[in-house]
Short mmCIF file of C-alpha atoms in Angstrom, two decimals:
data_model
loop_
_atom_site.label_atom_id
_atom_site.label_comp_id
_atom_site.label_asym_id
_atom_site.label_seq_id
_atom_site.Cartn_x
_atom_site.Cartn_y
_atom_site.Cartn_z
CA MET A 15 -11.84 -8.18 31.65
CA ASN A 16 -9.16 -11.44 32.73
CA PHE A 17 -8.03 -13.64 30.00
CA ASP A 18 -5.55 -16.21 29.68
CA TYR A 19 -3.97 -14.31 26.46
CA VAL A 20 -4.80 -10.54 25.48
CA ILE A 21 -3.44 -9.89 21.79
CA VAL A 22 -2.31 -6.31 21.41
CA GLY A 23 -3.42 -5.64 17.39
CA SER A 24 -5.28 -7.68 14.92
CA GLY A 25 -3.31 -7.75 12.02
CA PHE A 26 -1.77 -10.94 10.38
CA GLY A 27 -0.07 -11.99 13.65
CA GLY A 28 -2.80 -10.97 16.13
CA SER A 29 -5.30 -12.73 13.72
CA VAL A 30 -4.09 -16.36 13.85
CA CYS A 31 -2.91 -16.05 17.34
CA ALA A 32 -6.69 -14.98 18.22
CA LEU A 33 -8.14 -18.26 16.25
CA ARG A 34 -5.34 -20.90 17.50
CA LEU A 35 -5.49 -19.60 20.99
CA ALA A 36 -9.17 -19.99 21.30
CA GLU A 37 -9.24 -23.13 19.37
CA LYS A 38 -6.97 -24.25 22.10
CA GLY A 39 -9.61 -23.31 24.98
CA TYR A 40 -7.80 -20.03 26.27
CA SER A 41 -9.83 -17.12 27.14
CA VAL A 42 -8.71 -14.46 24.51
CA ALA A 43 -9.06 -10.66 23.85
CA VAL A 44 -7.74 -8.62 20.77
CA LEU A 45 -7.44 -5.14 21.66
CA GLU A 46 -7.38 -3.19 18.18
CA GLN A 47 -7.07 0.63 18.34
CA GLY A 48 -8.75 1.31 15.25
CA LYS A 49 -12.33 0.66 14.37
CA TRP A 50 -14.18 -2.20 12.41
CA ILE A 51 -14.21 -1.26 8.68
CA GLY A 52 -17.05 -2.43 6.65
CA PRO A 53 -18.05 -1.75 3.04
CA GLU A 54 -19.57 1.83 3.80
CA GLU A 55 -16.56 2.92 5.53
CA VAL A 56 -14.30 2.03 2.47
CA LYS A 57 -16.54 3.61 -0.11
CA LYS A 58 -16.58 6.97 2.08
CA ALA A 59 -12.76 6.55 1.83
CA ASP A 60 -12.50 6.74 -1.72
CA SER A 61 -13.96 10.14 -1.57
CA SER A 62 -12.83 11.44 1.91
CA VAL A 63 -9.56 11.94 3.33
CA ARG A 64 -11.17 12.17 6.78
CA HIS A 65 -12.57 8.87 6.42
CA PHE A 66 -9.31 7.41 4.71
CA LEU A 67 -6.54 8.68 6.94
CA TRP A 68 -5.74 7.72 10.59
CA ALA A 69 -4.46 10.50 12.55
CA PRO A 70 -6.73 10.43 15.58
CA GLN A 71 -5.33 13.85 16.96
CA LEU A 72 -6.57 15.38 13.85
CA GLY A 73 -10.07 13.63 14.46
CA MET A 74 -9.30 11.53 11.38
CA HIS A 75 -10.50 7.94 12.23
CA GLY A 76 -9.71 6.33 9.07
CA PHE A 77 -7.52 3.23 8.37
CA PHE A 78 -4.83 4.16 6.27
CA GLY A 79 -1.69 5.30 8.32
CA GLN A 80 1.29 6.86 6.78
CA PRO A 81 3.92 8.18 9.61
CA ILE A 82 7.00 9.62 8.03
CA PHE A 83 10.28 9.46 10.07
CA ARG A 84 13.66 11.33 9.13
CA HIS A 85 14.78 8.06 7.06
CA VAL A 86 11.64 6.26 6.34
CA GLY A 87 8.18 6.74 5.44
CA VAL A 88 5.66 3.84 6.51
CA VAL A 89 2.08 3.06 5.19
CA HIS A 90 0.23 0.75 7.21
CA GLY A 91 -3.46 -0.41 7.80
CA VAL A 92 -5.01 0.47 11.21
CA GLY A 93 -8.44 -1.29 11.98
CA VAL A 94 -9.99 -4.60 13.19
CA GLY A 95 -7.95 -6.77 10.39
CA GLY A 96 -4.88 -4.56 10.55
CA GLY A 97 -2.43 -4.18 7.61
CA SER A 98 -5.02 -6.54 5.56
CA LEU A 99 -7.31 -3.78 5.28
CA VAL A 100 -4.98 -2.00 2.84
CA TYR A 101 -2.51 -4.89 1.76
CA ALA A 102 -2.84 -5.58 -2.18
CA ALA A 103 -3.61 -9.28 -1.66
CA VAL A 104 -0.61 -10.52 -2.50
CA LEU A 105 0.76 -13.88 -0.96
CA LEU A 106 4.28 -14.91 -1.77
CA GLU A 107 6.72 -17.43 -0.46
CA PRO A 108 10.19 -15.69 -0.02
CA LYS A 109 13.04 -17.26 -1.67
CA PRO A 110 15.22 -19.56 -0.12
CA GLU A 111 18.16 -17.07 0.75
CA PHE A 112 15.53 -15.63 3.45
CA PHE A 113 15.78 -19.00 5.16
CA GLU A 114 19.34 -19.34 5.10
CA ASP A 115 20.01 -15.48 5.93
CA GLU A 116 22.83 -15.62 9.04
CA ALA A 117 20.67 -13.21 10.73
CA TRP A 118 18.25 -16.41 12.10
CA SER A 119 19.80 -19.42 10.37
CA GLY A 120 21.93 -20.05 13.56
CA LEU A 121 19.56 -20.36 16.18
CA GLY A 122 18.99 -24.10 15.88
CA VAL A 123 16.15 -23.92 13.54
CA ASN A 124 15.81 -25.10 9.90
CA TRP A 125 13.27 -22.50 8.99
CA GLN A 126 12.45 -23.63 5.45
CA THR A 127 11.77 -26.85 6.61
CA GLU A 128 9.77 -26.22 9.90
CA LEU A 129 7.81 -23.37 8.29
CA GLU A 130 6.76 -25.42 5.13
CA PRO A 131 3.79 -26.98 6.39
CA HIS A 132 2.69 -23.37 8.41
CA TYR A 133 2.84 -21.79 4.94
CA ALA A 134 0.48 -24.02 3.51
CA THR A 135 -1.70 -23.61 6.12
CA ALA A 136 -1.33 -19.94 6.10
CA LYS A 137 -2.02 -20.50 2.23
CA ALA A 138 -5.52 -22.35 2.80
CA MET A 139 -6.97 -19.91 5.30
CA LEU A 140 -5.92 -16.94 3.39
CA GLY A 141 -7.18 -18.30 0.17
CA VAL A 142 -4.68 -18.15 -1.95
CA VAL A 143 -5.37 -18.52 -5.61
CA GLU A 144 -3.66 -17.70 -8.72
CA ASN A 145 -4.45 -14.32 -10.43
CA PRO A 146 -6.70 -15.31 -13.50
CA VAL A 147 -6.98 -11.64 -15.21
CA TYR A 148 -4.54 -10.54 -17.42
CA ASP A 149 -5.29 -6.80 -18.67
CA LYS A 150 -3.30 -4.02 -19.89
CA MET A 151 -0.97 -3.09 -17.12
CA ASP A 152 0.04 -6.87 -17.11
CA HIS A 153 0.89 -6.40 -20.74
CA LEU A 154 2.64 -3.83 -20.29
CA LEU A 155 4.68 -5.33 -17.38
CA GLU A 156 5.62 -8.42 -19.35
CA GLN A 157 6.76 -6.42 -22.25
CA THR A 158 9.08 -4.86 -19.60
CA ALA A 159 10.23 -8.04 -18.12
CA ARG A 160 11.07 -9.13 -21.18
CA ALA A 161 13.18 -5.92 -22.32
CA MET A 162 15.20 -6.44 -19.47
CA GLY A 163 16.10 -10.24 -20.26
CA ALA A 164 13.66 -11.27 -17.44
CA GLY A 165 10.39 -12.49 -19.51
CA GLY A 166 10.96 -15.90 -18.40
CA THR A 167 10.28 -14.73 -14.65
CA PHE A 168 7.32 -12.91 -15.79
CA GLY A 169 3.79 -14.44 -14.49
CA PRO A 170 0.30 -13.99 -12.36
CA THR A 171 0.76 -13.43 -8.50
CA PRO A 172 -0.73 -15.60 -6.05
CA ASN A 173 -3.46 -13.79 -4.47
CA GLY A 174 -6.05 -13.69 -1.36
CA ILE A 175 -9.12 -12.49 -3.10
CA TYR A 176 -12.40 -14.52 -3.99
CA PHE A 177 -12.57 -13.97 -7.81
CA GLY A 178 -15.65 -16.14 -8.19
CA LYS A 179 -18.35 -14.53 -10.99
CA PRO A 180 -17.60 -10.44 -10.28
CA GLY A 181 -20.73 -9.03 -8.37
CA GLU A 182 -22.28 -11.80 -7.49
CA THR A 183 -22.55 -12.97 -3.80
CA VAL A 184 -22.27 -16.53 -2.39
CA ASP A 185 -22.20 -18.71 0.65
CA ASP A 186 -18.86 -18.91 1.89
CA PRO A 187 -16.88 -20.92 -0.28
CA PHE A 188 -13.55 -21.29 2.11
CA PHE A 189 -14.76 -22.72 5.17
CA GLY A 190 -17.57 -25.24 4.66
CA GLY A 191 -20.10 -22.35 5.24
CA LYS A 192 -18.42 -21.14 8.35
CA GLY A 193 -17.07 -18.34 6.83
CA PRO A 194 -19.10 -15.19 5.98
CA ARG A 195 -20.57 -14.73 2.43
CA ARG A 196 -18.69 -13.31 -0.27
CA THR A 197 -18.93 -11.70 -3.36
CA GLY A 198 -16.64 -11.84 -6.65
CA CYS A 199 -14.33 -9.55 -7.56
CA LYS A 200 -15.55 -6.45 -9.72
CA LEU A 201 -11.68 -6.07 -11.12
CA CYS A 202 -11.80 -2.08 -9.75
CA GLY A 203 -8.04 -2.29 -8.90
CA ASP A 204 -9.30 -0.81 -5.09
CA CYS A 205 -7.71 -3.33 -2.72
CA LEU A 206 -5.50 -0.98 -1.76
CA THR A 207 -7.80 1.14 -0.04
CA GLY A 208 -10.08 -1.72 1.17
CA CYS A 209 -12.61 -3.84 -0.66
CA GLY A 210 -16.46 -2.46 -0.26
CA GLU A 211 -17.31 -5.54 -2.52
CA GLY A 212 -15.91 -8.06 -0.07
CA ALA A 213 -14.05 -10.11 -2.07
CA LYS A 214 -10.51 -9.75 -0.95
CA ASN A 215 -9.79 -11.51 1.56
CA THR A 216 -9.40 -9.41 4.99
CA LEU A 217 -8.59 -10.82 8.12
CA ASP A 218 -11.67 -9.95 9.50
CA ARG A 219 -12.95 -12.56 6.68
CA ASN A 220 -11.34 -15.47 7.65
CA TYR A 221 -9.06 -15.60 11.05
CA LEU A 222 -10.65 -13.12 12.93
CA HIS A 223 -14.24 -14.02 11.87
CA LEU A 224 -13.57 -17.67 12.96
CA ALA A 225 -12.18 -16.83 16.32
CA GLN A 226 -15.06 -14.94 17.11
CA LYS A 227 -16.87 -17.41 16.72
CA ALA A 228 -14.68 -19.68 18.73
CA GLY A 229 -14.76 -17.20 21.76
CA ALA A 230 -12.40 -14.49 21.29
CA LYS A 231 -13.63 -11.07 22.15
CA ILE A 232 -12.31 -8.29 19.91
CA LEU A 233 -12.39 -5.03 21.13
CA PRO A 234 -11.77 -1.99 18.86
CA SER A 235 -10.71 1.39 19.73
CA TYR A 236 -8.30 0.22 22.52
CA LYS A 237 -4.86 1.77 22.20
CA VAL A 238 -2.74 -0.20 24.75
CA ARG A 239 -0.54 2.71 26.74
CA SER A 240 1.02 0.36 29.78
CA ILE A 241 1.87 -3.07 30.28
CA ALA A 242 3.11 -4.29 33.64
CA PRO A 243 3.85 -7.20 35.40
CA LEU A 244 1.84 -8.59 38.10
CA PRO A 245 3.62 -10.00 41.58
CA GLY A 246 1.74 -13.65 41.11
CA GLY A 247 2.51 -13.68 37.39
CA GLY A 248 0.56 -12.23 34.44
CA TYR A 249 0.48 -8.70 33.20
CA LYS A 250 -1.90 -5.58 33.78
CA LEU A 251 -2.60 -3.51 30.68
CA GLN A 252 -4.29 -0.20 30.73
CA ALA A 253 -5.43 1.65 27.63
CA ARG A 254 -7.35 4.13 25.82
CA ARG A 255 -9.33 5.76 23.18
CA PRO A 256 -7.09 6.63 20.66
CA ALA A 257 -7.48 10.44 20.51
CA MET A 258 -5.81 13.39 22.39
CA THR A 259 -8.42 13.30 25.17
CA GLY A 260 -8.80 9.68 24.97
CA LYS A 261 -11.44 8.23 27.32
CA ARG A 262 -9.41 5.37 29.85
CA HIS A 263 -10.80 1.67 29.16
CA PRO A 264 -10.98 -0.51 32.45
CA GLU A 265 -7.80 -2.32 33.26
CA ILE A 266 -7.21 -5.28 31.53
CA ILE A 267 -5.65 -8.62 33.69
CA SER A 268 -4.23 -11.34 31.42
CA ARG A 269 -1.52 -14.62 32.05
CA ASN A 270 0.18 -13.72 28.81
CA VAL A 271 0.11 -11.04 26.35
CA VAL A 272 0.97 -11.37 22.63
CA LEU A 273 2.13 -7.96 21.05
CA SER A 274 0.85 -7.83 17.14
CA GLY A 275 0.88 -4.20 16.75
CA GLY A 276 3.07 -4.04 13.48
CA VAL A 277 6.45 -3.02 13.70
CA LEU A 278 5.96 0.92 14.74
CA GLY A 279 3.23 -0.35 17.35
CA THR A 280 4.82 -3.04 19.20
CA LEU A 281 8.67 -0.90 19.06
CA GLU A 282 6.74 2.33 20.36
CA LEU A 283 4.42 0.17 23.38
CA LEU A 284 8.01 -1.65 24.31
CA PHE A 285 9.68 1.26 24.53
CA ARG A 286 7.61 3.19 26.44
CA CYS A 287 7.11 0.50 28.98
CA ARG A 288 11.18 -0.05 29.27
CA ASP A 289 12.14 3.66 29.15
CA LYS A 290 9.60 6.03 29.88
CA LEU A 291 7.35 3.64 32.58
CA GLY A 292 9.92 1.16 33.68
CA THR A 293 7.48 -1.28 33.79
CA LEU A 294 9.44 -3.79 31.42
CA PRO A 295 12.62 -3.29 32.67
CA GLY A 296 14.12 -6.30 31.30
CA VAL A 297 13.55 -5.70 27.61
CA SER A 298 16.71 -6.19 25.55
CA ASP A 299 18.76 -3.24 24.45
CA GLN A 300 18.64 -4.69 21.09
CA LEU A 301 15.43 -3.43 20.71
CA GLY A 302 14.84 -1.19 17.15
CA ARG A 303 18.31 -1.54 16.31
CA VAL A 304 17.33 -4.06 13.44
CA VAL A 305 14.34 -2.79 11.45
CA ARG A 306 14.27 -3.60 7.40
CA THR A 307 12.35 -1.64 4.66
CA ASN A 308 12.69 -4.81 2.71
CA SER A 309 15.19 -2.91 0.86
CA GLU A 310 12.36 -1.41 -1.28
CA ALA A 311 12.01 1.55 -4.03
CA ILE A 312 8.89 2.99 -5.96
CA VAL A 313 9.06 4.10 -9.39
CA ALA A 314 5.98 4.95 -11.43
CA VAL A 315 5.24 5.39 -15.21
CA LEU A 316 2.23 7.65 -16.78
CA SER A 317 0.91 6.90 -20.14
CA PRO A 318 0.63 9.43 -22.54
CA ASP A 319 -2.65 8.90 -23.61
CA LYS A 320 -5.13 11.26 -21.75
CA ASP A 321 -7.80 8.60 -22.13
CA GLU A 322 -5.99 5.60 -21.07
CA ASP A 323 -7.42 3.16 -18.63
CA LEU A 324 -4.89 0.82 -16.77
CA THR A 325 -7.19 -0.13 -13.74
CA ARG A 326 -9.21 -3.16 -14.90
CA GLY A 327 -7.53 -5.87 -12.52
CA ASN A 328 -6.49 -6.35 -8.68
CA SER A 329 -4.50 -3.84 -7.80
CA ILE A 330 -1.15 -6.34 -7.97
CA SER A 331 -1.74 -9.18 -10.33
CA SER A 332 1.36 -9.70 -12.04
CA HIS A 333 5.39 -9.51 -11.12
CA PHE A 334 8.88 -10.62 -12.21
CA TYR A 335 12.62 -11.11 -11.05
CA PRO A 336 14.84 -8.77 -13.21
CA ASP A 337 17.95 -10.44 -11.48
CA ALA A 338 18.54 -12.96 -8.43
CA HIS A 339 17.67 -10.84 -5.56
CA THR A 340 15.30 -8.08 -6.85
CA HIS A 341 11.24 -8.47 -7.25
CA ILE A 342 9.17 -6.03 -9.12
CA THR A 343 5.12 -5.99 -9.30
CA GLN A 344 2.69 -3.57 -10.84
CA ASN A 345 0.36 -1.40 -8.75
CA ARG A 346 -3.10 -0.38 -10.15
CA PHE A 347 -3.90 3.10 -7.34
CA PRO A 348 -7.11 3.59 -6.11
CA GLU A 349 -9.22 6.64 -6.47
CA GLY A 350 -8.50 7.04 -2.63
CA TYR A 351 -4.37 6.93 -3.46
CA ARG A 352 -4.94 10.61 -5.71
CA PHE A 353 -2.91 12.31 -3.00
CA MET A 354 0.18 10.07 -4.51
CA ARG A 355 0.06 12.10 -7.27
CA TRP A 356 1.91 14.86 -5.25
CA TYR A 357 4.49 12.45 -4.45
CA MET A 358 5.82 12.38 -8.25
CA GLY A 359 8.45 13.78 -9.48
CA ALA A 360 11.10 13.33 -12.41
CA LEU A 361 13.45 9.96 -12.49
CA VAL A 362 16.92 10.92 -11.36
CA ASP A 363 19.99 8.49 -10.75
CA GLY A 364 22.56 8.75 -8.35
CA GLU A 365 24.31 6.72 -5.84
CA LYS A 366 25.19 9.69 -3.38
CA PRO A 367 21.98 11.14 -1.76
CA LEU A 368 23.00 14.64 -2.21
CA GLY A 369 23.80 14.53 -5.68
CA ARG A 370 20.75 12.96 -6.74
CA ALA A 371 18.65 14.98 -4.54
CA LEU A 372 20.20 18.31 -6.55
CA LYS A 373 19.26 16.64 -9.75
CA GLY A 374 16.05 16.19 -8.83
CA LEU A 375 15.62 19.93 -7.54
CA GLY A 376 17.47 20.33 -10.80
CA ALA A 377 14.57 18.66 -12.94
CA PHE A 378 12.00 21.45 -12.06
CA ILE A 379 14.19 23.96 -14.01
CA ALA A 380 15.48 21.66 -16.50
CA ARG A 381 12.47 19.67 -17.18
CA PRO A 382 9.39 21.46 -15.89
CA GLY A 383 6.94 18.97 -17.64
CA GLN A 384 8.56 15.74 -16.82
CA THR A 385 8.97 16.98 -13.41
CA THR A 386 4.79 18.18 -13.01
CA ALA A 387 3.39 15.40 -15.44
CA SER A 388 1.27 13.70 -12.56
CA TRP A 389 0.68 17.01 -10.75
CA ARG A 390 -1.14 18.23 -14.12
CA ALA A 391 -2.35 14.82 -15.58
CA ARG A 392 -6.25 14.03 -16.43
CA ASN A 393 -7.15 11.11 -15.11
CA TRP A 394 -4.08 10.48 -13.30
CA ARG A 395 -5.13 7.65 -11.44
CA LYS A 396 -6.31 5.36 -14.52
CA ARG A 397 -2.63 6.46 -16.66
CA ILE A 398 -0.46 5.67 -13.77
CA THR A 399 1.65 2.28 -12.91
CA VAL A 400 3.37 2.26 -9.86
CA LEU A 401 6.25 -0.25 -9.65
CA THR A 402 7.31 -1.85 -6.15
CA VAL A 403 10.66 -3.34 -6.44
CA MET A 404 11.75 -4.98 -3.43
CA GLN A 405 15.22 -6.86 -2.56
CA HIS A 406 16.42 -9.67 0.01
CA LEU A 407 19.69 -7.95 0.43
CA ASP A 408 20.47 -7.07 4.34
CA ASN A 409 19.83 -3.43 4.23
CA GLN A 410 18.26 -1.84 7.62
CA VAL A 411 17.30 1.21 9.73
CA ALA A 412 17.14 1.96 13.31
CA PHE A 413 14.44 3.19 15.74
CA VAL A 414 15.38 4.75 19.40
CA TYR A 415 12.76 6.39 21.61
CA CYS A 416 13.68 10.01 22.45
CA ARG A 417 12.61 13.71 22.39
CA SER A 418 12.77 15.88 19.54
CA VAL A 419 13.43 19.57 18.48
CA VAL A 420 9.58 19.21 17.21
CA LYS A 421 8.43 17.56 20.38
CA PRO A 422 10.73 18.35 23.31
CA PHE A 423 8.50 17.15 26.10
CA ALA A 424 7.38 13.89 25.00
CA LYS A 425 9.62 10.60 23.68
CA GLY A 426 8.80 9.17 20.45
CA LEU A 427 9.92 6.94 17.98
CA HIS A 428 12.88 8.14 15.69
CA SER A 429 15.05 6.94 12.99
CA ARG A 430 18.75 6.31 12.48
CA ARG A 431 20.81 5.46 9.98
CA VAL A 432 22.67 1.95 10.39
CA PRO A 433 26.27 2.84 9.09
CA GLY A 434 27.46 0.63 6.32
CA LYS A 435 23.69 -1.23 6.02
CA ALA A 436 21.73 2.07 5.52
CA ALA A 437 18.28 1.19 3.77
CA PRO A 438 18.21 2.13 0.23
CA THR A 439 16.47 5.41 -1.15
CA TYR A 440 17.95 4.27 -4.94
CA LEU A 441 17.51 1.17 -6.87
CA PRO A 442 19.33 1.14 -10.01
CA GLN A 443 16.92 -1.56 -11.06
CA ALA A 444 13.71 0.03 -9.93
CA ASN A 445 15.09 3.24 -12.49
CA ARG A 446 15.84 0.82 -15.44
CA ALA A 447 12.65 -0.58 -14.80
CA ALA A 448 10.68 2.67 -15.02
CA ARG A 449 12.91 3.93 -18.14
CA THR A 450 12.21 0.43 -19.88
CA MET A 451 8.40 0.62 -19.45
CA ALA A 452 8.51 4.38 -20.28
CA GLU A 453 10.07 3.82 -23.47
CA ILE A 454 7.70 0.74 -24.55
CA SER A 455 4.62 2.86 -23.72
CA GLY A 456 5.84 6.11 -24.42
CA GLY A 457 5.28 7.41 -21.27
CA THR A 458 7.03 9.68 -18.76
CA ALA A 459 9.13 7.40 -15.38
CA GLN A 460 8.88 8.80 -12.08
CA ASN A 461 10.52 8.94 -8.97
CA ILE A 462 8.62 9.30 -5.30
CA MET A 463 10.21 12.44 -4.51
CA LEU A 464 10.39 11.32 -0.64
CA GLU A 465 13.36 9.15 -1.90
CA SER A 466 14.71 10.92 -4.88
CA ILE A 467 15.23 14.33 -3.21
CA GLY A 468 14.48 13.50 0.59
CA ASN A 469 16.62 10.70 0.61
CA MET A 470 14.01 8.56 2.54
CA SER A 471 13.19 4.99 2.19
CA VAL A 472 9.12 4.72 1.44
CA THR A 473 7.98 1.23 2.34
CA ALA A 474 4.56 -0.67 2.75
CA HIS A 475 6.85 -3.43 4.65
CA ILE A 476 8.47 -2.44 7.36
CA LEU A 477 9.99 -5.63 9.19
CA GLY A 478 12.11 -6.31 12.66
CA GLY A 479 12.91 -4.55 15.66
CA CYS A 480 12.19 -7.34 17.93
CA HIS A 481 14.58 -9.81 15.91
CA MET A 482 15.17 -13.03 17.17
CA GLY A 483 18.53 -14.46 19.22
CA ARG A 484 20.03 -17.14 21.34
CA ASP A 485 19.64 -14.35 24.28
CA ALA A 486 18.98 -11.01 25.53
CA SER A 487 22.26 -9.73 24.29
CA GLY A 488 22.19 -11.05 20.63
CA GLY A 489 18.42 -10.33 20.32
CA VAL A 490 14.85 -9.38 21.49
CA ILE A 491 12.64 -12.79 21.45
CA ASP A 492 13.75 -16.29 21.08
CA THR A 493 12.58 -18.56 18.72
CA GLY A 494 9.28 -19.31 20.27
CA HIS A 495 8.57 -15.45 20.11
CA GLN A 496 8.94 -15.10 23.95
CA VAL A 497 10.77 -11.96 24.93
CA PHE A 498 13.71 -12.04 27.22
CA GLY A 499 13.33 -11.46 30.68
CA HIS A 500 9.64 -11.29 30.41
CA PRO A 501 7.89 -14.77 30.60
CA GLY A 502 4.42 -14.95 29.35
CA LEU A 503 4.95 -11.60 27.13
CA TYR A 504 5.22 -12.60 23.34
CA VAL A 505 5.94 -10.79 20.03
CA VAL A 506 4.25 -12.04 16.75
CA ASP A 507 3.77 -9.99 14.00
CA GLY A 508 6.12 -7.87 11.51
CA SER A 509 8.63 -7.20 14.18
CA ALA A 510 9.80 -10.57 14.76
CA ILE A 511 10.85 -11.33 11.48
CA SER A 512 14.58 -11.52 11.72
CA ALA A 513 16.15 -11.34 8.16
CA ASN A 514 14.82 -9.57 5.00
CA VAL A 515 11.82 -11.11 3.40
CA GLY A 516 12.66 -9.17 -0.09
CA VAL A 517 9.08 -9.67 -1.63
CA ASN A 518 5.73 -8.99 -0.04
CA PRO A 519 5.61 -10.31 3.40
CA SER A 520 2.07 -11.21 4.68
CA LEU A 521 2.14 -14.75 4.01
CA THR A 522 5.34 -15.00 5.87
CA ILE A 523 4.01 -13.01 8.79
CA THR A 524 1.25 -15.53 8.65
CA ALA A 525 3.27 -18.46 8.62
CA LEU A 526 5.34 -17.71 11.54
CA ALA A 527 2.36 -16.81 13.42
CA GLU A 528 0.97 -20.65 12.73
CA ARG A 529 4.41 -21.94 13.89
CA ALA A 530 4.18 -19.57 17.10
CA MET A 531 0.94 -20.85 17.76
CA ASP A 532 1.66 -24.38 17.28
CA LEU A 533 3.85 -24.34 19.97
CA VAL A 534 0.91 -23.55 22.73
CA PRO A 535 -0.32 -26.62 24.15
CA PRO A 536 -4.16 -26.72 24.68
CA LYS A 537 -5.46 -25.24 28.08
CA ALA A 538 -6.82 -28.87 28.74
CA GLU A 539 -3.26 -30.19 28.98
CA LEU A 540 -1.60 -27.90 31.27
CA GLY A 541 -3.75 -28.54 34.48
CA GLY A 542 -5.78 -25.20 34.90
CA GLN A 543 -2.31 -23.51 34.08
CA GLN A 544 -1.59 -21.39 31.82
#
């Protein structure tokens, strides 16, 4: 258990690092707190919450995590392949404003120029193609775009999916036979709860598959609890199985460590090591101060036709831009998302949180039919169209590491509002889109009640927390992704993204990771030094 590089997490950042470092001759281990997720696990998750949700303290070892904080609810994947297990396979490049954002444009790197070749590599590795299927829900979204004066921006999404011939399994079509066999997409709309057919391009079917062939070791059920520098250089890691009575694994020694556990995983580990264990005292006090929700809001429209079926297609197949800084996609929900019906409530407007919450509560009395429409709907999953609305405007939330009233004896992550830049819980563009679609379809427009009543952002695209800077006074990592104050310790995941992407960020995380690994020389060039 002695390596040149240990990577904590196997998502879009960690998987890239695993492959590229192994290709450069380094000994590599990937530590993942979740399990390997295969077709059987995916199929079980569709009908069993216990097999779907990740809550090891409750005996649930699925692959869908949904932690809720005071100001934000986060959706993320847990398992070998990280977020790719539950992402909708949407792989978009952001607009130029992302690269020019003052949050990182003054660090001496022309991000758009430098990342351009790495986006190309990421697209090839993730198998990006333009969605070829146009069905009922896409038609409805196109009508909505036109009604909002944005029909010219409507189009199919770029997806990481092997469409092929539905249900037909073929030899690897992406890597000259070096990858696993693949099965053509059946257009079942289940991307968000995994892909039991093997059509979605999850990381275990590209980067991680090739990394293992190159010699990287992937170790599931490893929850890292401590990282400590060694006197002669390098780090000692301690991990256990992810449960309340989790068994400890043997200590791991590595010359270098890459943190790729996603925003929540990376922040929690760095805070724990700095503030509780004292093993990483040099980590910047900027840690957790700049976290972004991708300025996201979620709305929905329930079809009035009880026999409607909008599910044909992949989860997200089309999109449009209603204005210069807002992006909207439709979502088909899989059977495993049926619990989301209980999140839906009346569509209510209001910039002031208290006023909007009162309107939302009042709707239960004034419009009980609309408020509880999803709760009572037959064939809800087939009738619901969910819209994800994102913006590249600079809104933020902060995370701190402290005790709480609920858990007075244990420190953990807690969210804090950022005065003047609070992450939005209400986007007028989102409500307008839902109303417009409802008018076109005769359906019922709805808000997520966590947003409308709870004044809480809900996101599957949390970013930042370990932003880049010139030194520790302005950031947590440098432009090479190395943590200030701790040589050989890197952050390469969504927490390293230093500006608001404004679209689904998976492709950008992958491109940034490709760039970071491009900066690492092959082991043979180091003369035995790592």
